[in-house]
mmCIF file of C-alpha atoms and ligand atoms in Angstrom:
data_model
loop_
_atom_site.group_PDB
_atom_site.id
_atom_site.type_symbol
_atom_site.label_atom_id
_atom_site.label_comp_id
_atom_site.label_asym_id
_atom_site.label_seq_id
_atom_site.Cartn_x
_atom_site.Cartn_y
_atom_site.Cartn_z
ATOM 1 C CA MET A 1 21.642 0.413 10.401
ATOM 2 C CA GLU A 2 20.283 -2.924 8.428
ATOM 3 C CA HIS A 3 16.847 -1.832 7.079
ATOM 4 C CA ARG A 4 14.435 -4.571 8.651
ATOM 5 C CA PRO A 5 11.607 -5.205 6.469
ATOM 6 C CA VAL A 6 7.993 -5.250 8.252
ATOM 7 C CA LEU A 7 6.759 -8.733 9.670
ATOM 8 C CA TRP A 8 9.633 -10.217 7.453
ATOM 9 C CA GLN A 9 10.049 -13.519 9.319
ATOM 10 C CA GLU A 10 6.364 -14.129 9.261
ATOM 11 C CA CYS A 11 6.114 -13.374 5.394
ATOM 12 C CA LEU A 12 9.031 -16.029 4.700
ATOM 13 C CA GLU A 13 7.427 -18.736 6.754
ATOM 14 C CA ALA A 14 3.720 -17.710 5.044
ATOM 15 C CA LEU A 15 5.066 -17.557 1.741
ATOM 16 C CA ASN A 16 6.503 -21.293 1.881
ATOM 17 C CA VAL A 17 9.979 -19.871 0.615
ATOM 18 C CA ARG A 18 11.914 -22.333 -1.129
ATOM 19 C CA SER A 19 14.862 -23.166 -3.406
ATOM 20 C CA GLY A 20 13.606 -23.417 -6.889
ATOM 21 C CA GLY A 21 10.417 -21.385 -6.106
ATOM 22 C CA ILE A 22 9.309 -18.134 -8.071
ATOM 23 C CA TYR A 23 7.909 -15.387 -6.155
ATOM 24 C CA ILE A 24 6.628 -11.907 -6.969
ATOM 25 C CA ASP A 25 7.180 -8.842 -4.597
ATOM 26 C CA CYS A 26 4.579 -6.315 -6.035
ATOM 27 C CA THR A 27 5.951 -3.388 -3.800
ATOM 28 C CA LEU A 28 9.531 -3.861 -4.133
ATOM 29 C CA GLY A 29 10.672 -0.702 -2.387
ATOM 30 C CA GLY A 30 13.808 -0.796 -0.744
ATOM 31 C CA GLY A 31 14.009 -4.589 -1.597
ATOM 32 C CA GLY A 32 14.233 -5.388 1.801
ATOM 33 C CA HIS A 33 11.713 -8.196 1.956
ATOM 34 C CA GLY A 34 12.820 -9.044 -2.006
ATOM 35 C CA ILE A 35 16.424 -9.778 -0.435
ATOM 36 C CA LYS A 36 15.095 -11.672 2.322
ATOM 37 C CA ILE A 37 13.019 -13.780 -0.495
ATOM 38 C CA LEU A 38 15.955 -13.925 -2.492
ATOM 39 C CA GLU A 39 18.357 -15.259 0.115
ATOM 40 C CA GLY A 40 15.601 -18.104 1.421
ATOM 41 C CA SER A 41 15.233 -19.595 -2.077
ATOM 42 C CA SER A 42 18.996 -19.842 -2.787
ATOM 43 C CA PRO A 43 20.582 -21.151 -4.990
ATOM 44 C CA ASP A 44 17.901 -20.825 -7.644
ATOM 45 C CA GLY A 45 14.775 -19.405 -6.558
ATOM 46 C CA ARG A 46 13.649 -16.134 -8.443
ATOM 47 C CA LEU A 47 12.360 -13.154 -7.400
ATOM 48 C CA ILE A 48 10.349 -10.773 -9.807
ATOM 49 C CA GLY A 49 10.141 -7.256 -8.144
ATOM 50 C CA ILE A 50 7.927 -4.905 -8.997
ATOM 51 C CA ASP A 51 7.044 -1.052 -7.923
ATOM 52 C CA ARG A 52 5.544 1.611 -9.492
ATOM 53 C CA ASP A 53 8.140 3.932 -8.402
ATOM 54 C CA PRO A 54 10.669 4.347 -11.020
ATOM 55 C CA GLU A 55 13.334 5.855 -8.539
ATOM 56 C CA ALA A 56 12.712 2.643 -5.988
ATOM 57 C CA ILE A 57 13.405 0.551 -8.719
ATOM 58 C CA GLU A 58 16.611 2.160 -9.468
ATOM 59 C CA ALA A 59 17.628 1.602 -5.812
ATOM 60 C CA ALA A 60 16.804 -1.762 -5.744
ATOM 61 C CA ARG A 61 18.709 -2.566 -8.528
ATOM 62 C CA GLN A 62 22.013 -1.756 -6.876
ATOM 63 C CA ARG A 63 20.901 -3.350 -3.734
ATOM 64 C CA LEU A 64 19.604 -6.676 -5.685
ATOM 65 C CA ALA A 65 22.893 -6.897 -7.869
ATOM 66 C CA PRO A 66 24.464 -9.612 -6.090
ATOM 67 C CA PHE A 67 21.445 -12.143 -6.881
ATOM 68 C CA GLY A 68 22.384 -11.539 -10.574
ATOM 69 C CA SER A 69 19.309 -13.153 -13.004
ATOM 70 C CA ARG A 70 17.737 -14.274 -10.106
ATOM 71 C CA ALA A 71 16.171 -11.326 -9.378
ATOM 72 C CA ILE A 72 13.811 -9.554 -12.418
ATOM 73 C CA LEU A 73 12.889 -6.042 -11.495
ATOM 74 C CA ILE A 74 10.116 -4.265 -13.339
ATOM 75 C CA ASN A 75 8.927 -0.586 -12.929
ATOM 76 C CA GLY A 76 5.115 -0.835 -12.633
ATOM 77 C CA ASN A 77 1.893 -0.836 -11.276
ATOM 78 C CA LEU A 78 0.315 -3.666 -9.177
ATOM 79 C CA ARG A 79 -2.860 -3.181 -10.746
ATOM 80 C CA HIS A 80 -1.365 -4.266 -14.197
ATOM 81 C CA LEU A 81 0.015 -7.218 -12.527
ATOM 82 C CA GLU A 82 -1.484 -10.029 -15.466
ATOM 83 C CA ALA A 83 -0.291 -7.918 -17.909
ATOM 84 C CA LEU A 84 3.306 -7.416 -16.722
ATOM 85 C CA MET A 85 3.779 -10.962 -16.062
ATOM 86 C CA GLU A 86 2.414 -11.585 -19.772
ATOM 87 C CA LYS A 87 5.479 -9.565 -20.850
ATOM 88 C CA ALA A 88 7.568 -11.198 -18.550
ATOM 89 C CA VAL A 89 6.892 -14.802 -19.759
ATOM 90 C CA ILE A 90 5.714 -15.753 -16.682
ATOM 91 C CA ASP A 91 2.662 -17.626 -16.029
ATOM 92 C CA GLY A 92 2.618 -19.213 -12.646
ATOM 93 C CA VAL A 93 4.259 -18.290 -9.311
ATOM 94 C CA ASP A 94 4.579 -19.834 -5.788
ATOM 95 C CA GLY A 95 4.091 -16.662 -3.683
ATOM 96 C CA VAL A 96 2.817 -13.328 -4.067
ATOM 97 C CA LEU A 97 3.674 -10.480 -1.574
ATOM 98 C CA LEU A 98 2.292 -7.098 -1.068
ATOM 99 C CA ASP A 99 3.603 -4.612 1.413
ATOM 100 C CA LEU A 100 1.398 -1.500 0.974
ATOM 101 C CA GLY A 101 1.693 1.899 1.315
ATOM 102 C CA ILE A 102 5.229 4.162 0.603
ATOM 103 C CA SER A 103 8.612 3.161 1.762
ATOM 104 C CA THR A 104 10.920 4.840 4.270
ATOM 105 C CA LEU A 105 12.702 6.332 1.202
ATOM 106 C CA GLN A 106 9.810 7.927 -0.090
ATOM 107 C CA LEU A 107 8.828 9.400 2.989
ATOM 108 C CA LYS A 108 11.922 10.778 4.002
ATOM 109 C CA ALA A 109 12.811 12.100 0.404
ATOM 110 C CA PRO A 110 11.711 16.075 1.202
ATOM 111 C CA GLU A 111 10.891 16.550 -2.174
ATOM 112 C CA ARG A 112 8.017 13.869 -2.850
ATOM 113 C CA GLY A 113 6.044 15.831 -0.520
ATOM 114 C CA PHE A 114 4.863 12.653 1.120
ATOM 115 C CA GLY A 115 5.459 13.961 4.511
ATOM 116 C CA PHE A 116 5.070 17.243 6.579
ATOM 117 C CA GLN A 117 8.095 17.493 8.578
ATOM 118 C CA VAL A 118 9.629 19.672 6.163
ATOM 119 C CA ASP A 119 8.463 21.801 3.779
ATOM 120 C CA ALA A 120 8.158 20.482 0.086
ATOM 121 C CA PRO A 121 5.999 20.845 -2.854
ATOM 122 C CA LEU A 122 2.936 18.984 -2.243
ATOM 123 C CA ASP A 123 3.472 16.265 -4.823
ATOM 124 C CA MET A 124 2.738 12.906 -3.351
ATOM 125 C CA ARG A 125 2.850 11.074 -6.852
ATOM 126 C CA MET A 126 4.398 7.312 -6.464
ATOM 127 C CA ASN A 127 5.500 7.529 -10.260
ATOM 128 C CA ARG A 128 6.865 11.219 -10.853
ATOM 129 C CA ARG A 129 7.882 10.508 -14.810
ATOM 130 C CA GLU A 130 3.960 9.864 -15.463
ATOM 131 C CA PRO A 131 1.889 12.477 -15.870
ATOM 132 C CA GLY A 132 -1.150 12.251 -13.289
ATOM 133 C CA ILE A 133 -2.769 14.551 -10.568
ATOM 134 C CA THR A 134 -0.634 15.621 -7.633
ATOM 135 C CA ALA A 135 -1.910 16.841 -4.129
ATOM 136 C CA GLN A 136 -1.552 20.252 -5.320
ATOM 137 C CA ASP A 137 -4.238 20.008 -7.850
ATOM 138 C CA ILE A 138 -6.461 18.552 -5.406
ATOM 139 C CA VAL A 139 -6.228 20.533 -2.811
ATOM 140 C CA ASN A 140 -6.563 23.643 -4.850
ATOM 141 C CA ARG A 141 -8.866 22.541 -7.318
ATOM 142 C CA GLU A 142 -11.167 20.320 -5.758
ATOM 143 C CA GLU A 143 -14.633 21.738 -5.069
ATOM 144 C CA GLY A 144 -15.305 22.012 -0.966
ATOM 145 C CA GLU A 145 -17.649 19.372 -0.832
ATOM 146 C CA SER A 146 -15.964 16.670 -2.899
ATOM 147 C CA LEU A 147 -12.208 17.557 -1.181
ATOM 148 C CA GLY A 148 -13.964 17.163 2.416
ATOM 149 C CA LYS A 149 -15.413 13.681 0.925
ATOM 150 C CA ILE A 150 -12.056 12.579 -0.027
ATOM 151 C CA LEU A 151 -10.556 13.315 3.555
ATOM 152 C CA LEU A 152 -13.374 11.509 5.050
ATOM 153 C CA THR A 153 -13.324 8.649 2.554
ATOM 154 C CA TYR A 154 -9.713 7.912 2.299
ATOM 155 C CA GLY A 155 -8.736 9.052 5.539
ATOM 156 C CA GLU A 156 -10.954 8.283 7.730
ATOM 157 C CA GLU A 157 -11.096 12.269 9.290
ATOM 158 C CA LYS A 158 -14.118 12.673 11.070
ATOM 159 C CA ARG A 159 -13.432 16.717 11.104
ATOM 160 C CA TRP A 160 -13.372 16.882 7.246
ATOM 161 C CA ARG A 161 -16.052 19.729 7.003
ATOM 162 C CA ALA A 162 -13.743 22.063 8.898
ATOM 163 C CA ILE A 163 -10.597 21.193 7.325
ATOM 164 C CA ALA A 164 -12.434 21.439 3.730
ATOM 165 C CA LYS A 165 -13.456 24.601 4.925
ATOM 166 C CA ALA A 166 -10.152 26.135 5.859
ATOM 167 C CA ILE A 167 -8.440 24.912 2.947
ATOM 168 C CA VAL A 168 -11.021 26.344 0.406
ATOM 169 C CA ARG A 169 -10.776 29.882 2.665
ATOM 170 C CA ALA A 170 -6.856 29.786 2.276
ATOM 171 C CA ARG A 171 -6.741 29.210 -1.357
ATOM 172 C CA GLU A 172 -8.854 31.675 -2.227
ATOM 173 C CA LYS A 173 -6.237 34.066 -0.575
ATOM 174 C CA LYS A 174 -3.310 32.347 -2.273
ATOM 175 C CA PRO A 175 -2.960 28.836 -3.923
ATOM 176 C CA ILE A 176 -1.855 26.284 -1.738
ATOM 177 C CA GLN A 177 1.873 24.777 -2.390
ATOM 178 C CA THR A 178 3.562 23.146 0.019
ATOM 179 C CA THR A 179 3.617 20.578 2.643
ATOM 180 C CA ARG A 180 3.926 22.676 5.786
ATOM 181 C CA GLU A 181 1.577 25.316 4.768
ATOM 182 C CA LEU A 182 -0.956 22.643 4.355
ATOM 183 C CA ALA A 183 -0.133 21.126 7.401
ATOM 184 C CA MET A 184 -0.611 24.526 9.235
ATOM 185 C CA ILE A 185 -3.815 25.160 7.557
ATOM 186 C CA ILE A 186 -5.239 22.147 8.905
ATOM 187 C CA GLU A 187 -3.752 22.761 12.381
ATOM 188 C CA LYS A 188 -5.357 26.130 12.682
ATOM 189 C CA SER A 189 -8.649 24.778 11.497
ATOM 190 C CA LEU A 190 -8.872 22.348 14.278
ATOM 191 C CA PRO A 191 -9.390 23.909 17.886
ATOM 192 C CA GLY A 192 -7.265 21.806 20.485
ATOM 193 C CA ALA A 193 -5.573 20.247 18.018
ATOM 194 C CA ARG A 194 -2.070 20.103 19.558
ATOM 195 C CA ARG A 195 -3.295 17.865 22.091
ATOM 196 C CA TYR A 196 -4.210 15.258 19.561
ATOM 197 C CA LYS A 197 -1.808 11.829 19.982
ATOM 198 C CA ILE A 198 -1.124 12.199 16.263
ATOM 199 C CA HIS A 199 -0.776 15.194 14.094
ATOM 200 C CA PRO A 200 -4.202 17.021 13.277
ATOM 201 C CA ALA A 201 -2.829 16.711 9.521
ATOM 202 C CA THR A 202 -1.858 13.148 9.484
ATOM 203 C CA ARG A 203 -5.021 11.614 8.250
ATOM 204 C CA ALA A 204 -5.620 14.578 5.396
ATOM 205 C CA PHE A 205 -2.059 13.564 4.092
ATOM 206 C CA GLN A 206 -2.932 9.725 3.729
ATOM 207 C CA ALA A 207 -6.347 10.749 2.380
ATOM 208 C CA LEU A 208 -4.762 12.870 -0.457
ATOM 209 C CA ARG A 209 -1.850 10.440 -1.054
ATOM 210 C CA ILE A 210 -4.235 7.297 -1.522
ATOM 211 C CA ALA A 211 -6.591 9.881 -4.059
ATOM 212 C CA VAL A 212 -3.506 11.243 -5.961
ATOM 213 C CA ASN A 213 -2.237 7.400 -6.474
ATOM 214 C CA ASP A 214 -5.762 5.661 -6.679
ATOM 215 C CA GLU A 215 -4.298 3.116 -4.002
ATOM 216 C CA LEU A 216 -7.391 1.457 -3.354
ATOM 217 C CA ASN A 217 -8.325 0.456 -6.764
ATOM 218 C CA ALA A 218 -4.881 -0.764 -7.684
ATOM 219 C CA LEU A 219 -5.077 -2.705 -4.524
ATOM 220 C CA ARG A 220 -8.450 -4.376 -5.707
ATOM 221 C CA GLU A 221 -7.067 -5.113 -9.298
ATOM 222 C CA GLY A 222 -3.814 -6.357 -8.156
ATOM 223 C CA LEU A 223 -5.353 -8.867 -5.432
ATOM 224 C CA LYS A 224 -7.529 -10.282 -8.122
ATOM 225 C CA ALA A 225 -4.581 -10.556 -10.621
ATOM 226 C CA ALA A 226 -2.465 -11.941 -7.806
ATOM 227 C CA VAL A 227 -4.499 -14.912 -7.112
ATOM 228 C CA LYS A 228 -5.006 -15.926 -10.730
ATOM 229 C CA LEU A 229 -0.815 -15.966 -11.254
ATOM 230 C CA LEU A 230 -0.641 -18.249 -8.069
ATOM 231 C CA ARG A 231 -0.249 -21.929 -8.783
ATOM 232 C CA ILE A 232 -2.462 -24.486 -6.676
ATOM 233 C CA GLY A 233 -1.033 -24.301 -3.115
ATOM 234 C CA GLY A 234 1.034 -20.845 -3.685
ATOM 235 C CA ARG A 235 0.500 -18.414 -1.050
ATOM 236 C CA LEU A 236 -0.602 -14.920 -1.177
ATOM 237 C CA CYS A 237 0.620 -12.487 1.661
ATOM 238 C CA VAL A 238 -0.691 -8.795 2.307
ATOM 239 C CA ILE A 239 0.681 -6.483 4.769
ATOM 240 C CA SER A 240 -1.489 -3.392 5.105
ATOM 241 C CA PHE A 241 -0.719 -0.329 7.088
ATOM 242 C CA HIS A 242 -4.443 1.058 7.635
ATOM 243 C CA SER A 243 -8.452 0.201 8.285
ATOM 244 C CA LEU A 244 -9.119 1.087 4.396
ATOM 245 C CA GLU A 245 -6.804 -1.414 2.951
ATOM 246 C CA ASP A 246 -7.449 -3.945 5.391
ATOM 247 C CA ARG A 247 -10.899 -4.400 4.889
ATOM 248 C CA ILE A 248 -10.450 -4.775 1.421
ATOM 249 C CA VAL A 249 -8.068 -7.326 1.887
ATOM 250 C CA LYS A 250 -9.905 -9.231 4.428
ATOM 251 C CA GLN A 251 -13.284 -8.766 2.389
ATOM 252 C CA TYR A 252 -11.733 -10.079 -0.722
ATOM 253 C CA PHE A 253 -9.990 -13.202 1.014
ATOM 254 C CA GLN A 254 -13.616 -13.916 2.841
ATOM 255 C CA GLN A 255 -15.231 -13.719 -0.701
ATOM 256 C CA MET A 256 -12.979 -16.202 -2.192
ATOM 257 C CA ALA A 257 -12.542 -18.639 0.402
ATOM 258 C CA ARG A 258 -16.492 -19.071 0.279
ATOM 259 C CA GLY A 259 -16.996 -19.484 -3.062
ATOM 260 C CA CYS A 260 -20.621 -19.314 -3.338
ATOM 261 C CA THR A 261 -22.289 -15.910 -4.484
ATOM 262 C CA CYS A 262 -25.614 -16.707 -3.862
ATOM 263 C CA PRO A 263 -27.885 -14.143 -1.419
ATOM 264 C CA PRO A 264 -27.877 -15.748 2.265
ATOM 265 C CA ARG A 265 -31.695 -16.021 1.909
ATOM 266 C CA LEU A 266 -31.379 -18.862 -0.566
ATOM 267 C CA ALA A 267 -31.363 -22.464 1.201
ATOM 268 C CA VAL A 268 -29.664 -24.393 -1.622
ATOM 269 C CA CYS A 269 -26.692 -22.833 -3.456
ATOM 270 C CA ALA A 270 -27.772 -21.763 -6.994
ATOM 271 C CA CYS A 271 -24.599 -20.391 -8.339
ATOM 272 C CA GLY A 272 -22.458 -23.555 -7.838
ATOM 273 C CA GLN A 273 -18.866 -21.402 -7.465
ATOM 274 C CA SER A 274 -16.328 -23.353 -5.332
ATOM 275 C CA PRO A 275 -13.695 -21.682 -3.076
ATOM 276 C CA LEU A 276 -10.790 -20.325 -5.087
ATOM 277 C CA LEU A 277 -8.808 -19.537 -1.805
ATOM 278 C CA LYS A 278 -8.231 -20.934 1.738
ATOM 279 C CA ILE A 279 -7.527 -18.255 4.824
ATOM 280 C CA VAL A 280 -4.286 -19.264 6.189
ATOM 281 C CA SER A 281 -4.027 -16.777 9.439
ATOM 282 C CA ARG A 282 -7.176 -16.504 11.395
ATOM 283 C CA GLY A 283 -7.564 -12.342 11.921
ATOM 284 C CA ALA A 284 -4.422 -10.274 11.027
ATOM 285 C CA ILE A 285 -1.006 -11.000 12.485
ATOM 286 C CA ARG A 286 0.483 -7.891 14.489
ATOM 287 C CA PRO A 287 4.057 -7.445 14.745
ATOM 288 C CA ALA A 288 5.652 -8.263 18.140
ATOM 289 C CA PRO A 289 6.289 -5.870 20.519
ATOM 290 C CA GLU A 290 9.911 -6.062 20.373
ATOM 291 C CA GLU A 291 9.491 -5.741 16.310
ATOM 292 C CA VAL A 292 7.334 -2.447 17.173
ATOM 293 C CA ARG A 293 9.986 -1.182 19.689
ATOM 294 C CA ALA A 294 12.869 -1.800 16.828
ATOM 295 C CA ASN A 295 10.986 -0.034 14.276
ATOM 296 C CA PRO A 296 8.058 2.147 15.567
ATOM 297 C CA ALA A 297 6.598 2.415 11.645
ATOM 298 C CA SER A 298 5.618 -1.266 12.128
ATOM 299 C CA ARG A 299 3.061 -0.493 14.269
ATOM 300 C CA SER A 300 -0.067 -0.566 12.555
ATOM 301 C CA ALA A 301 0.790 -3.304 10.256
ATOM 302 C CA ARG A 302 -1.268 -6.770 9.612
ATOM 303 C CA LEU A 303 -0.752 -9.257 7.650
ATOM 304 C CA ARG A 304 -3.374 -11.512 6.156
ATOM 305 C CA ILE A 305 -2.180 -14.444 4.103
ATOM 306 C CA THR A 306 -4.332 -16.708 1.464
ATOM 307 C CA GLU A 307 -3.645 -19.935 -0.316
ATOM 308 C CA LYS A 308 -4.837 -20.873 -3.591
ATOM 309 C CA LEU A 309 -6.973 -24.191 -3.853
ATOM 310 C CA GLY A 310 -7.902 -24.204 -7.266
ATOM 311 C CA GLY A 311 -9.505 -23.315 -10.335
ATOM 312 C CA GLY A 312 -9.036 -19.660 -11.127
HETATM 313 C C1 SAM B 401 6.138 -0.271 2.130
HETATM 314 S S1 SAM B 401 6.838 0.028 0.874
HETATM 315 C C2 SAM B 401 7.332 -1.487 0.443
HETATM 316 C C3 SAM B 401 8.759 -1.733 1.329
HETATM 317 C C4 SAM B 401 9.406 -2.960 1.025
HETATM 318 N N1 SAM B 401 8.609 -4.039 1.217
HETATM 319 C C5 SAM B 401 10.783 -3.296 1.612
HETATM 320 O O1 SAM B 401 11.168 -4.184 2.224
HETATM 321 O O2 SAM B 401 11.767 -2.448 1.322
HETATM 322 C C6 SAM B 401 5.596 -0.084 -0.564
HETATM 323 C C7 SAM B 401 6.229 0.329 -1.911
HETATM 324 O O3 SAM B 401 5.247 -0.242 -2.940
HETATM 325 C C8 SAM B 401 5.102 0.925 -4.002
HETATM 326 N N2 SAM B 401 3.935 0.736 -4.185
HETATM 327 C C9 SAM B 401 2.845 1.147 -3.862
HETATM 328 N N3 SAM B 401 1.379 1.105 -4.464
HETATM 329 C C10 SAM B 401 1.874 0.013 -5.425
HETATM 330 C C11 SAM B 401 1.164 -0.150 -6.752
HETATM 331 N N4 SAM B 401 0.178 0.054 -6.908
HETATM 332 N N5 SAM B 401 1.865 -1.042 -7.540
HETATM 333 C C12 SAM B 401 3.062 -0.875 -7.557
HETATM 334 N N6 SAM B 401 4.025 -0.422 -6.448
HETATM 335 C C13 SAM B 401 3.504 0.229 -5.243
HETATM 336 C C14 SAM B 401 5.535 1.917 -3.166
HETATM 337 O O4 SAM B 401 6.135 2.810 -4.283
HETATM 338 C C15 SAM B 401 6.679 1.794 -2.693
HETATM 339 O O5 SAM B 401 7.706 1.722 -2.829
#
């Protein structure tokens, strides 16, 4: 079946994709949006596709091969966007897309440890070739209170205390090594868990993934760099899948659209800063019911769009 990138028509429209344009897809993944951008900007538009996962870049390289030199693929982290573009000698672009989170390819690769449907080592690193902590390191080494705070902060998990306690108890007997082991520990720690609408381990897995990959800081830094790289009139589109990400995007857009950073109690502006962005979409755009029916994974997606005004 054809891979249907989330909200792709809305993104193409929002990015004003046209021939001759230069676009960055900072989260290339399987290349779904990237291909649509290349098709929409033919015959000579260019796409710079970035992903921190080298395995995603390798897979996308094959899918994007028919577009030849119009597609430039780079393995790197969104948080280093400015440096990556300097290296690629790109100093201004017409549009930037961020489709956050993990791809279906990553979620479904059992050895990556992102999901708990199959048993796999608790890894969750988006780039397995870089040294860095894994989810296994966090669940086995983090002190109880701080483990609980990770579940609360990154998973908005209300039952963080009970889960953290259960994890600490379990690991005293033997280290927790796999996704199913962890999911079972969480399930058992929550009375009535079987009646929850989502699996009781869902929020904890989200929290661990965000912590392992430092996703929220990468997003904060990536947003700033993306705005800098946009040409005046260029558009930035961000698709997020949970409220933590969406809040960061919304607040950043609002702050940049306000310009003035003076405290509200000042009657007259003293900072003299002018707005850098215009918010294009009032509120977040959600997928239509038909898209959610065809692709249930799109149900929590929220798209926000902004346009560069000047300065920067
Ligand atoms: C939801 S998927 C993108 C799917 C893609 N739009 C498509 O249509 O196939 C998100 C991708 O972003 C990548 N990613 C997440 N955080 C990143 C970051 N900070 N820098 C670069 N890539 C990142 C992930 O590795 C994953 O491949």
